[in-house]
Amino acid sequence: MSARKKTLLKVIVLGDLGVGKTSLMQQFVNKKFSHQYKATIGADFLTKDLTIDNKTVSLQIWDTAGQERFQSLGVAFYRGADCCVLCYDVTNEKSLNNLSSWKDEFLVQSNVSNPQDFPFIIIGNKIDVDESKKIPSLQKKLLNITNNQLGGLNYPLFETSAKDSINVETAFENVARMALQQEELNGASRNDMNDDYHDAINIHLENDNSGCAC
Amino acid sequence: MSVLHSETQLLYVKSKAYLHPTSSKKDNVAGFLSLSRPGSSKSSKDILLSFTPESMLSGAELDVYNSVDLRADLLQNLSGLLLNDKAKSGNQGKKKDVVSKPPVLVTTSYAFSIPLLYVYLLLIRKPSLGWWFGSVIIHPKSEENLPVVFFHDDESPLTISRQKVKNQSFDPFGEDGTMYWGGQDFLSALSALITMERLNVEPSVYLVDPISADLVNFLPYGGGGPPKKGRAGSASSGSAPKAEPFKLPDVNKMFASAKWKVLETVATFTLRTKSLVKDIVDEHVPQSVVRLILTKPEVQKVSNDFESARVYLAKWAAQVKEEAEQLERKFMMEDAVYARINEQLGNDKQLLTPQEISNASRRKPVNLVEWKGFFDDQGHLVMTPDEVKNRIFHGGLAQDARKEAWPFLLGVYAWNSNTAEREITKKSLQSSYCDFKRRWADNDERRTEEFWKDQKVRIEKDVHRNDRNIDIYKSDKTKKGSKGDTSRKSLVLSNNLERVSSPETPDEDDDNWNLARIDNVHLFRLREILLTYNEYNVNLGYIQGMTDLLSPIYAVFQDEVMSFWAFAGFMERMERNFVRDQSGMKRQMQVLNELLQFMFPDLYKHLAKCESTDLFFFFRMLLVWYKREFKWDDVNTLWEVFWTDYYSSQYHLFFALAILSSQESAIKGYLNRFDEVLKYMNELLGTMKLHDLLVRAELIFLRFRRMVDLIDRENTLKREQGELYEVQIHPDLRELLLRKMIIQKEEERPEGVGGG
Ligand SMILES: Nc1nc2c(ncn2[C@@H]2O[C@H](COP(=O)(O)OP(=O)(O)OP(=O)(O)O)[C@@H](O)[C@H]2O)c(=O)[nH]1
Ligand SMILES: [Mg+2]
């Protein structure tokens, strides 16, 4: 089945407004940076083909709005995501503190089948800026957040600069790798999900316990 | 007694039961909910539960149904009646209460009939504010869905009389202490005939003649929350007093009480395929509960752990699905109706009369000379505002007239004012602007608030990213031959409040990444205006997208005070786009969806195949009125057209339809998936021809108006001829004919909530 065609991997990029989501994607896909990308409203995606472990994949990266309330509307595109990138701005502490709410938001909207081990990755952007502008004792705060808000889960973390193209490539290659793994899982459970859907509207009165996955 | 095979003996009848096949009252189907024993009956499991529309019954049968309904003593005697009749079978001679057997399932007439043997459970919804009428949902053991039956107690003679009696005896409440309503008798009747098991865990569910396995399935948990099972992530027996994961205050308690709500939420996860479904879910399940689920991952397993949940979910999901399908259905009319309309209005090629088409053509823009001619020498308008609006609607304004005309269109100046009055207005607006501005500029307390600082960062980020390709907003370095006012003197505060730059935008910072540094004087003023609007409309504050709305306005006036008030006037109508819960946007997307179904059913059907009926690709276009999609000058023209409210205050929705329909063949021909449609629509950016779309939008509007007109006239005619059947125009659609601006205000910002 997998040999049939290029695997499409779906990635959602989330984070507070202005942390550089659009810039990161543009840098990764189009190799350019501009200070003038407008604030994102609605959603759009870019695609880029990559070779991961000799396998060609097509990475569909979804750019979203940082304005939280706009998330509450159309989020159909969250469905079927294979990886979620949570971004913060290394000069903005609030954006760091909001990581976990973005994660929750994603889980609420996406209905992934494996919330506990769904692949998230964290990107801290704008490392090109002057040290003095950065969040004081960033590492400590980051650790605190992963431990207390992100459920102690160690999501891979990359520090990047979309402006100077530092680490962007590496980060997204990792995204692709994680997404690929999830996709294999997803591919299987996506069929399940459809079954679930029909189960939900058909009524089975038999007492079967076979579906219990706990 | 000889009840024929084709006949059935009525045991219980509830009149004025209704189906609500659409959300429109006019479509309600009145009928009888009945329990009857068919001639072939052997046990109580053969008893038929039926809904029979009044319109299906002959006069004689109507009488029988009504008489059984009114038999007040019937309930007490029901089980006795059953036994007696069995005993004296054949004795009676005359056929008592016998009618012909209701049809099993007639979709066209809404009748249905099902033996109790095949009924699995009933979901009883008492009358409440959310569900004004009480209702019963019958879930058969098979997979089909039966429509919800509503009890219109206010029309039911027996229920009214019983309510009266109970009121007189100072006991308006039924057996279980709640208000008496029509469904209770129905339940009592059923209980007298067959075993009914009410679920402790979900009192609105009654199992009909349950087998013991069902009962086990529905057993509630022993106490409080779900059984604790080994959970992932808690493996480490570390000694560190680490905060326990997922521990929220009282979450178990809340979970216990919210259990069914939570389960419903789980159900929505499998159903989350249509935004319509989601809307319904949102209505029933508070967002907080959804969030709760995620903080407790084990909750997600509930549907596995708790076997009965599956059944419940299935039922609930079926119900949601049914309701969603109804929502989907109601805006498309039958093919025959479209055929009639096309006959009258011509097909798509020749939408309207040549007269209408020529009226819809665009005229040349109103320039300053023409504009001045609209006024006498006192500055009084000599035409009616409508005439002016008509002119602007069909031609737009030339750049030189905008500065004069926009304050009228945006409600800063009254149409009936004269020059002198406008001067006064201008003065008072100036001082009032300064008052608002002082609230942040001259208020150290305000400036140290977290919320304020956050808003400022948001504003500065967006201002910095705003329309930098437009000449006045280019950075000073790249701007060639920039002249004029390059000082940072933007403040118009009186008494020495004039500052050259604010402390939070230090000039000395030379790092060009710094967003707080705003070199360009015009960008700097945008910032000042937005920070002041943040004080002026405290509840709303600053939300992304507002910069897009302000930017063209500022470019026209290039004056801080006038731009502010014109922007504030614009925001009156745009506030609904920005409210925290996004209900204003949801509403507009919903109405657009309905309009699309109504006007272009085939295109809608194709979008449904692409899972794109949420029309999400219109979100940005509707939020900031196509600001991102069109060239700068075109945006100005388009907004002028919208501001006139010439045909409809919701004209931007017709414009959306113009865009969509202009792409109809491409969409139908080449696009099959959600992401394809979204990408395609996003990439229309910069390629669309405003002129053509404005003409198209007008033709669509005129056609819409003619369609409504035609249908109304047809309905009146039918009514006069005594025919029942009517084609419905949903009120949502009718509202599109109104010119009055729709205003929705943001509510007060809850404590501790940011500007997100
Ligand atoms: N110095 C520096 N600035 C950056 C970097 N990435 C983005 N920026 C700037 O940060 C601002 C916001 O960048 P965007 O990419 O538009 O941010 P976003 O996350 O897409 O923002 P929203 O669409 O509003 O949610 C812009 O002015 C960018 O120029 C970076 O790596 N270094
Ligand atoms: Mg962006």
mmCIF file of N, CA and C in Angstrom, chain B residues 29 95 227 250 304 321 325 368 498 583 603 638 661 666 678 735 751:
data_model
loop_
_atom_site.group_PDB
_atom_site.id
_atom_site.type_symbol
_atom_site.label_atom_id
_atom_site.label_comp_id
_atom_site.label_asym_id
_atom_site.label_seq_id
_atom_site.Cartn_x
_atom_site.Cartn_y
_atom_site.Cartn_z
ATOM 1 N N VAL B 29 -45.269 18.737 11.222
ATOM 2 C CA VAL B 29 -46.302 17.780 10.836
ATOM 3 C C VAL B 29 -47.087 17.399 12.081
ATOM 4 N N LYS B 95 -66.770 -3.293 17.142
ATOM 5 C CA LYS B 95 -65.352 -2.950 17.099
ATOM 6 C C LYS B 95 -65.101 -1.654 17.841
ATOM 7 N N PRO B 227 -13.210 3.807 36.854
ATOM 8 C CA PRO B 227 -12.281 2.953 37.590
ATOM 9 C C PRO B 227 -10.854 3.320 37.219
ATOM 10 N N ASP B 250 -10.768 19.250 41.844
ATOM 11 C CA ASP B 250 -12.105 18.647 41.792
ATOM 12 C C ASP B 250 -12.481 18.010 40.462
ATOM 13 N N ASN B 304 -14.318 3.015 25.953
ATOM 14 C CA ASN B 304 -13.950 1.610 25.969
ATOM 15 C C ASN B 304 -14.208 0.978 27.333
ATOM 16 N N LYS B 321 -26.582 13.430 14.298
ATOM 17 C CA LYS B 321 -26.462 13.287 12.861
ATOM 18 C C LYS B 321 -27.768 13.651 12.175
ATOM 19 N N GLU B 325 -28.300 16.599 9.566
ATOM 20 C CA GLU B 325 -28.794 16.374 8.218
ATOM 21 C C GLU B 325 -29.971 17.278 7.899
ATOM 22 N N LEU B 368 -14.117 64.512 -7.086
ATOM 23 C CA LEU B 368 -14.353 65.578 -6.110
ATOM 24 C C LEU B 368 -15.320 66.638 -6.649
ATOM 25 N N GLU B 498 2.374 66.499 23.818
ATOM 26 C CA GLU B 498 2.984 66.119 22.561
ATOM 27 C C GLU B 498 4.334 65.454 22.809
ATOM 28 N N SER B 583 -18.865 34.200 17.379
ATOM 29 C CA SER B 583 -20.225 33.876 16.938
ATOM 30 C C SER B 583 -20.639 34.698 15.723
ATOM 31 N N LEU B 603 -23.336 23.675 -7.248
ATOM 32 C CA LEU B 603 -22.007 24.012 -6.762
ATOM 33 C C LEU B 603 -21.858 23.577 -5.301
ATOM 34 N N LEU B 638 -14.226 48.617 -3.264
ATOM 35 C CA LEU B 638 -15.107 47.571 -2.759
ATOM 36 C C LEU B 638 -15.735 47.994 -1.424
ATOM 37 N N SER B 661 -18.989 31.682 -7.534
ATOM 38 C CA SER B 661 -19.664 31.252 -8.765
ATOM 39 C C SER B 661 -18.817 31.573 -9.991
ATOM 40 N N ALA B 666 -14.125 25.822 -12.739
ATOM 41 C CA ALA B 666 -12.828 25.316 -12.291
ATOM 42 C C ALA B 666 -13.001 24.411 -11.078
ATOM 43 N N LEU B 678 -9.206 24.784 -0.773
ATOM 44 C CA LEU B 678 -8.660 25.867 0.043
ATOM 45 C C LEU B 678 -7.484 26.549 -0.654
ATOM 46 N N GLU B 735 -33.521 37.819 5.775
ATOM 47 C CA GLU B 735 -32.803 38.896 6.448
ATOM 48 C C GLU B 735 -31.776 39.553 5.527
ATOM 49 N N GLU B 751 -12.396 38.391 33.773
ATOM 50 C CA GLU B 751 -11.191 38.542 34.597
ATOM 51 C C GLU B 751 -10.112 37.570 34.136
#
